[in-house]
Amino acid sequence: MRVRLSGIRRGVPSHEMAIAACFAATLAPLFEGTKLETGMREGLRYVVGASPRPEKFDHLERKFFFVRGGGEPALPGNAKFLERLAKAILEQRSVALTHRRFDADGPSSKATYQPLSIAIYDHQLYLLGRRESDQAIRLLRFSRITGVRVLRRTFDYPSELEFSPRQLFAQSFGVYLKEQSEPAEPVEIRLHRRWGGYARDHRWHPSQSVDVGDEYVTVRLTVRLCPELVGWVLSFGDEAEVISPTTLRRDVAGRVQRLAALYRSPSKGK
């Protein structure tokens, strides 16, 4: 007798399982030089090898492909740090971290964290952890972690009500969490009409709506204001205007004025 789970024989991967494993394995280059990279590739081989007709899955790594951007600059050099953090997350062990601040000239900070998640954003790695000194959830850029020591003491993983990465970033534009205590605000951006097709085909945030008019395109979001949002608006150059809120409009205008002043001055380069 054959045992079936959801119409699939136990132990025999479906096409969908093999394809899903392949997409997971295409992320392997992001973990270059680590055991995680090796494990992802081995996982794909395991799934395909379990099929009675593995030849059906030839060339999967080229048929389903993830285009990597710049990738994680700390790898493979700091592979041991990532492996330690991944193991600490699984075993729910506290870690003592040394972390370089955003300002490269500033001093490094040292603190003990309960590591909760490793997140991928824009093809780069981040650690979400609860700082033991004040129980604050912090987002640490992996490439700025300069030391990891796994401690013996363990911790209870928080309930979903206490910690949910999905909810944590729900009203964020990108991964900027510094202004997490601030409420989300309605944001309205007006783009040049030629961005109509592009705006319809892109989703920058789950809350967005796009209205393509005869003269311009209106993009509306409900997000917390942050530097990443300012940078996104500036990426459209003079073909984007912030309609609201006033705070964001003022921030973008200030950036534009400083940029204009910079380019009015002679270049200091050759």
Tab-separated table of C-alpha atoms in Angstrom:
chain	number	residue	atom	x	y	z
A	1	MET	CA	0.000	0.000	0.000
A	2	ARG	CA	1.295	3.465	-0.866
A	3	VAL	CA	0.971	6.203	1.730
A	4	ARG	CA	0.098	9.589	0.281
A	5	LEU	CA	0.366	13.036	1.803
A	6	SER	CA	-1.633	15.661	-0.085
A	7	GLY	CA	-1.561	13.411	-3.125
A	8	ILE	CA	2.223	12.836	-2.972
A	9	ARG	CA	3.835	9.516	-2.046
A	10	ARG	CA	5.884	9.800	1.131
A	11	GLY	CA	9.553	10.220	0.314
A	12	VAL	CA	9.011	11.008	-3.380
A	13	PRO	CA	9.396	14.720	-4.187
A	14	SER	CA	6.893	16.389	-6.469
A	15	HIS	CA	7.931	18.763	-9.220
A	16	GLU	CA	6.904	21.638	-6.962
A	17	MET	CA	9.125	20.378	-4.123
A	18	ALA	CA	12.113	20.071	-6.453
A	19	ILE	CA	11.545	23.532	-7.903
A	20	ALA	CA	11.168	25.030	-4.409
A	21	ALA	CA	14.419	23.341	-3.333
A	22	CYS	CA	16.096	24.745	-6.435
A	23	PHE	CA	14.975	28.300	-5.691
A	24	ALA	CA	16.267	27.865	-2.134
A	25	ALA	CA	19.592	26.590	-3.475
A	26	THR	CA	19.941	29.603	-5.780
A	27	LEU	CA	20.359	31.695	-2.607
A	28	ALA	CA	23.501	29.701	-1.787
A	29	PRO	CA	25.912	32.271	-3.327
A	30	LEU	CA	24.729	34.810	-0.737
A	31	PHE	CA	26.343	32.554	1.872
A	32	GLU	CA	29.607	32.167	-0.031
A	33	GLY	CA	32.304	30.192	1.740
A	34	THR	CA	30.092	28.994	4.620
A	35	LYS	CA	28.688	25.607	5.552
A	36	LEU	CA	25.262	27.092	4.840
A	37	GLU	CA	26.184	27.458	1.165
A	38	THR	CA	27.229	23.811	1.054
A	39	GLY	CA	24.093	22.731	2.926
A	40	MET	CA	21.785	24.503	0.480
A	41	ARG	CA	23.364	22.773	-2.497
A	42	GLU	CA	23.319	19.409	-0.734
A	43	GLY	CA	19.657	19.926	0.125
A	44	LEU	CA	18.802	20.307	-3.548
A	45	ARG	CA	20.774	17.180	-4.445
A	46	TYR	CA	18.987	15.278	-1.671
A	47	VAL	CA	15.527	16.241	-2.924
A	48	VAL	CA	16.337	15.463	-6.542
A	49	GLY	CA	18.090	12.211	-5.605
A	50	ALA	CA	14.948	11.008	-3.827
A	51	SER	CA	13.059	11.003	-7.110
A	52	PRO	CA	12.729	7.668	-8.952
A	53	ARG	CA	13.538	9.591	-12.142
A	54	PRO	CA	16.179	12.170	-11.174
A	55	GLU	CA	16.971	12.804	-14.845
A	56	LYS	CA	13.687	14.742	-15.023
A	57	PHE	CA	15.349	17.396	-12.887
A	58	ASP	CA	18.483	17.913	-14.984
A	59	HIS	CA	19.752	21.501	-15.316
A	60	LEU	CA	17.482	22.813	-12.514
A	61	GLU	CA	20.133	25.257	-11.339
A	62	ARG	CA	19.908	26.993	-14.726
A	63	LYS	CA	16.159	26.638	-15.236
A	64	PHE	CA	15.297	28.468	-11.998
A	65	PHE	CA	17.760	31.161	-11.130
A	66	PHE	CA	18.207	33.946	-8.562
A	67	VAL	CA	20.121	36.964	-9.862
A	68	ARG	CA	22.367	38.078	-7.040
A	69	GLY	CA	23.133	41.732	-6.563
A	70	GLY	CA	26.257	42.917	-4.806
A	71	GLY	CA	25.958	40.173	-2.195
A	72	GLU	CA	27.295	40.063	1.340
A	73	PRO	CA	30.729	41.767	1.453
A	74	ALA	CA	31.638	40.132	4.790
A	75	LEU	CA	31.674	36.689	3.199
A	76	PRO	CA	33.567	34.449	2.863
A	77	GLY	CA	35.957	36.275	5.174
A	78	ASN	CA	33.671	36.202	8.226
A	79	ALA	CA	32.063	32.849	7.486
A	80	LYS	CA	32.768	31.635	11.027
A	81	PHE	CA	30.736	34.523	12.487
A	82	LEU	CA	27.695	33.628	10.390
A	83	GLU	CA	27.958	29.946	11.266
A	84	ARG	CA	28.217	30.753	14.974
A	85	LEU	CA	25.193	33.035	14.808
A	86	ALA	CA	23.100	30.509	12.881
A	87	LYS	CA	23.909	27.797	15.420
A	88	ALA	CA	23.192	30.148	18.345
A	89	ILE	CA	19.778	30.981	16.856
A	90	LEU	CA	18.909	27.290	16.501
A	91	GLU	CA	20.086	26.442	20.012
A	92	GLN	CA	18.659	29.678	21.493
A	93	ARG	CA	21.959	30.710	23.057
A	94	SER	CA	22.984	34.254	23.918
A	95	VAL	CA	25.933	35.787	22.104
A	96	ALA	CA	28.448	38.478	22.986
A	97	LEU	CA	28.884	40.713	19.931
A	98	THR	CA	31.322	43.388	18.908
A	99	HIS	CA	29.705	45.629	16.321
A	100	ARG	CA	31.143	48.524	14.341
A	101	ARG	CA	28.896	51.563	14.246
A	102	PHE	CA	27.553	53.061	11.022
A	103	ASP	CA	30.067	55.865	11.423
A	104	ALA	CA	33.275	54.054	10.524
A	105	ASP	CA	35.300	56.489	12.631
A	106	GLY	CA	33.220	55.866	15.743
A	107	PRO	CA	34.061	53.309	18.445
A	108	SER	CA	32.805	49.729	18.209
A	109	SER	CA	30.033	48.730	20.577
A	110	LYS	CA	30.011	45.575	22.692
A	111	ALA	CA	26.800	44.011	23.980
A	112	THR	CA	25.139	40.696	24.707
A	113	TYR	CA	22.205	39.694	22.532
A	114	GLN	CA	19.642	36.953	22.259
A	115	PRO	CA	19.895	36.246	18.499
A	116	LEU	CA	16.415	35.762	17.029
A	117	SER	CA	16.624	35.888	13.214
A	118	ILE	CA	18.963	36.243	10.271
A	119	ALA	CA	17.284	38.376	7.621
A	120	ILE	CA	18.140	38.964	3.974
A	121	TYR	CA	17.432	42.374	2.483
A	122	ASP	CA	18.739	43.737	-0.801
A	123	HIS	CA	21.003	40.653	-1.073
A	124	GLN	CA	22.750	41.426	2.223
A	125	LEU	CA	22.520	39.884	5.689
A	126	TYR	CA	21.211	41.306	8.944
A	127	LEU	CA	20.886	39.968	12.480
A	128	LEU	CA	17.758	40.648	14.499
A	129	GLY	CA	18.505	40.294	18.183
A	130	ARG	CA	17.175	41.275	21.587
A	131	ARG	CA	19.764	43.224	23.540
A	132	GLU	CA	19.909	41.790	27.023
A	133	SER	CA	20.700	45.074	28.769
A	134	ASP	CA	17.364	46.698	27.865
A	135	GLN	CA	15.426	43.956	25.983
A	136	ALA	CA	15.308	46.180	22.881
A	137	ILE	CA	15.056	44.510	19.472
A	138	ARG	CA	17.981	45.654	17.351
A	139	LEU	CA	18.851	45.189	13.702
A	140	LEU	CA	22.590	44.705	13.142
A	141	ARG	CA	24.240	44.766	9.745
A	142	PHE	CA	26.205	41.518	9.501
A	143	SER	CA	29.165	43.094	7.698
A	144	ARG	CA	29.708	45.403	10.688
A	145	ILE	CA	29.880	42.539	13.203
A	146	THR	CA	33.552	42.140	14.100
A	147	GLY	CA	33.335	39.556	16.873
A	148	VAL	CA	30.974	36.749	17.910
A	149	ARG	CA	31.238	34.659	21.071
A	150	VAL	CA	28.495	32.125	21.754
A	151	LEU	CA	27.656	31.910	25.454
A	152	ARG	CA	26.559	28.872	27.412
A	153	ARG	CA	23.322	30.331	28.700
A	154	THR	CA	20.140	29.734	26.767
A	155	PHE	CA	16.955	31.777	26.460
A	156	ASP	CA	13.297	31.112	25.715
A	157	TYR	CA	12.387	32.112	22.184
A	158	PRO	CA	9.740	34.880	22.367
A	159	SER	CA	6.138	34.229	21.416
A	160	GLU	CA	4.872	35.530	18.095
A	161	LEU	CA	3.057	38.312	19.935
A	162	GLU	CA	6.384	39.422	21.402
A	163	PHE	CA	8.452	39.057	18.241
A	164	SER	CA	7.355	38.706	14.634
A	165	PRO	CA	9.756	39.789	11.843
A	166	ARG	CA	6.792	40.119	9.500
A	167	GLN	CA	5.037	42.550	11.833
A	168	LEU	CA	8.275	44.293	12.729
A	169	PHE	CA	8.865	45.350	9.120
A	170	ALA	CA	5.212	45.688	8.091
A	171	GLN	CA	5.266	49.498	8.182
A	172	SER	CA	8.950	49.930	7.358
A	173	PHE	CA	10.291	51.100	4.032
A	174	GLY	CA	13.244	48.736	3.766
A	175	VAL	CA	14.834	47.544	7.005
A	176	TYR	CA	15.318	50.830	8.833
A	177	LEU	CA	14.082	50.297	12.411
A	178	LYS	CA	15.517	53.303	14.252
A	179	GLU	CA	12.219	55.169	13.998
A	180	GLN	CA	10.132	52.104	14.849
A	181	SER	CA	8.360	53.923	17.684
A	182	GLU	CA	7.025	56.489	15.207
A	183	PRO	CA	3.606	55.795	13.636
A	184	ALA	CA	3.249	55.093	9.938
A	185	GLU	CA	2.078	58.038	7.853
A	186	PRO	CA	0.255	58.366	4.524
A	187	VAL	CA	2.831	59.289	1.880
A	188	GLU	CA	1.971	60.653	-1.560
A	189	ILE	CA	4.558	60.921	-4.327
A	190	ARG	CA	3.930	62.375	-7.777
A	191	LEU	CA	6.018	60.952	-10.641
A	192	HIS	CA	6.454	62.008	-14.245
A	193	ARG	CA	3.905	60.382	-16.559
A	194	ARG	CA	6.571	58.270	-18.243
A	195	TRP	CA	6.939	56.236	-15.012
A	196	GLY	CA	3.374	54.928	-15.376
A	197	GLY	CA	4.183	51.457	-16.648
A	198	TYR	CA	7.106	51.065	-14.279
A	199	ALA	CA	5.021	52.079	-11.249
A	200	ARG	CA	2.202	49.703	-12.171
A	201	ASP	CA	4.664	46.806	-12.500
A	202	HIS	CA	6.615	47.408	-9.263
A	203	ARG	CA	5.648	46.957	-5.647
A	204	TRP	CA	7.786	48.981	-3.271
A	205	HIS	CA	5.553	48.319	-0.261
A	206	PRO	CA	2.441	46.189	0.424
A	207	SER	CA	0.416	49.318	1.280
A	208	GLN	CA	1.047	51.057	-2.029
A	209	SER	CA	-1.514	52.154	-4.574
A	210	VAL	CA	-0.741	53.615	-7.991
A	211	ASP	CA	-2.907	56.004	-9.977
A	212	VAL	CA	-1.753	56.702	-13.539
A	213	GLY	CA	-3.237	59.946	-14.808
A	214	ASP	CA	-2.892	61.871	-18.026
A	215	GLU	CA	-0.262	64.247	-16.633
A	216	TYR	CA	1.470	62.353	-13.813
A	217	VAL	CA	1.565	59.175	-11.750
A	218	THR	CA	0.561	59.227	-8.100
A	219	VAL	CA	2.064	56.641	-5.738
A	220	ARG	CA	0.605	56.357	-2.239
A	221	LEU	CA	2.144	54.417	0.658
A	222	THR	CA	1.540	54.151	4.389
A	223	VAL	CA	4.966	53.800	6.020
A	224	ARG	CA	7.215	55.230	8.717
A	225	LEU	CA	9.410	58.062	7.507
A	226	CYS	CA	13.079	57.115	7.322
A	227	PRO	CA	16.282	57.842	5.359
A	228	GLU	CA	15.590	54.902	3.021
A	229	LEU	CA	12.318	56.535	1.946
A	230	VAL	CA	14.118	59.825	1.254
A	231	GLY	CA	16.718	57.965	-0.818
A	232	TRP	CA	13.981	56.194	-2.794
A	233	VAL	CA	12.322	59.501	-3.710
A	234	LEU	CA	15.673	60.998	-4.736
A	235	SER	CA	16.353	57.990	-6.983
A	236	PHE	CA	13.777	59.422	-9.430
A	237	GLY	CA	15.729	62.696	-9.671
A	238	ASP	CA	13.699	65.681	-10.859
A	239	GLU	CA	10.873	63.409	-12.004
A	240	ALA	CA	9.468	62.905	-8.486
A	241	GLU	CA	7.758	65.342	-6.136
A	242	VAL	CA	6.663	64.676	-2.554
A	243	ILE	CA	3.097	65.940	-2.092
A	244	SER	CA	2.762	64.822	1.515
A	245	PRO	CA	3.645	64.677	4.327
A	246	THR	CA	5.291	68.051	4.813
A	247	THR	CA	8.112	66.518	6.898
A	248	LEU	CA	9.201	64.254	4.053
A	249	ARG	CA	8.872	67.044	1.501
A	250	ARG	CA	11.115	69.254	3.648
A	251	ASP	CA	13.700	66.481	4.101
A	252	VAL	CA	13.879	65.805	0.362
A	253	ALA	CA	14.072	69.531	-0.440
A	254	GLY	CA	16.975	69.922	1.981
A	255	ARG	CA	18.842	67.071	0.351
A	256	VAL	CA	18.246	68.524	-3.115
A	257	GLN	CA	19.513	71.939	-2.051
A	258	ARG	CA	22.689	70.486	-0.575
A	259	LEU	CA	23.184	68.353	-3.682
A	260	ALA	CA	22.774	71.363	-5.946
A	261	ALA	CA	25.307	73.310	-3.872
A	262	LEU	CA	27.742	70.404	-4.110
A	263	TYR	CA	27.566	70.336	-7.905
A	264	ARG	CA	27.791	74.085	-8.264
A	265	SER	CA	31.247	73.946	-6.705
A	266	PRO	CA	34.257	72.865	-8.778
A	267	SER	CA	35.093	69.189	-8.454
A	268	LYS	CA	37.886	68.431	-5.987
A	269	GLY	CA	38.921	65.450	-8.090
A	270	LYS	CA	40.953	65.442	-11.244
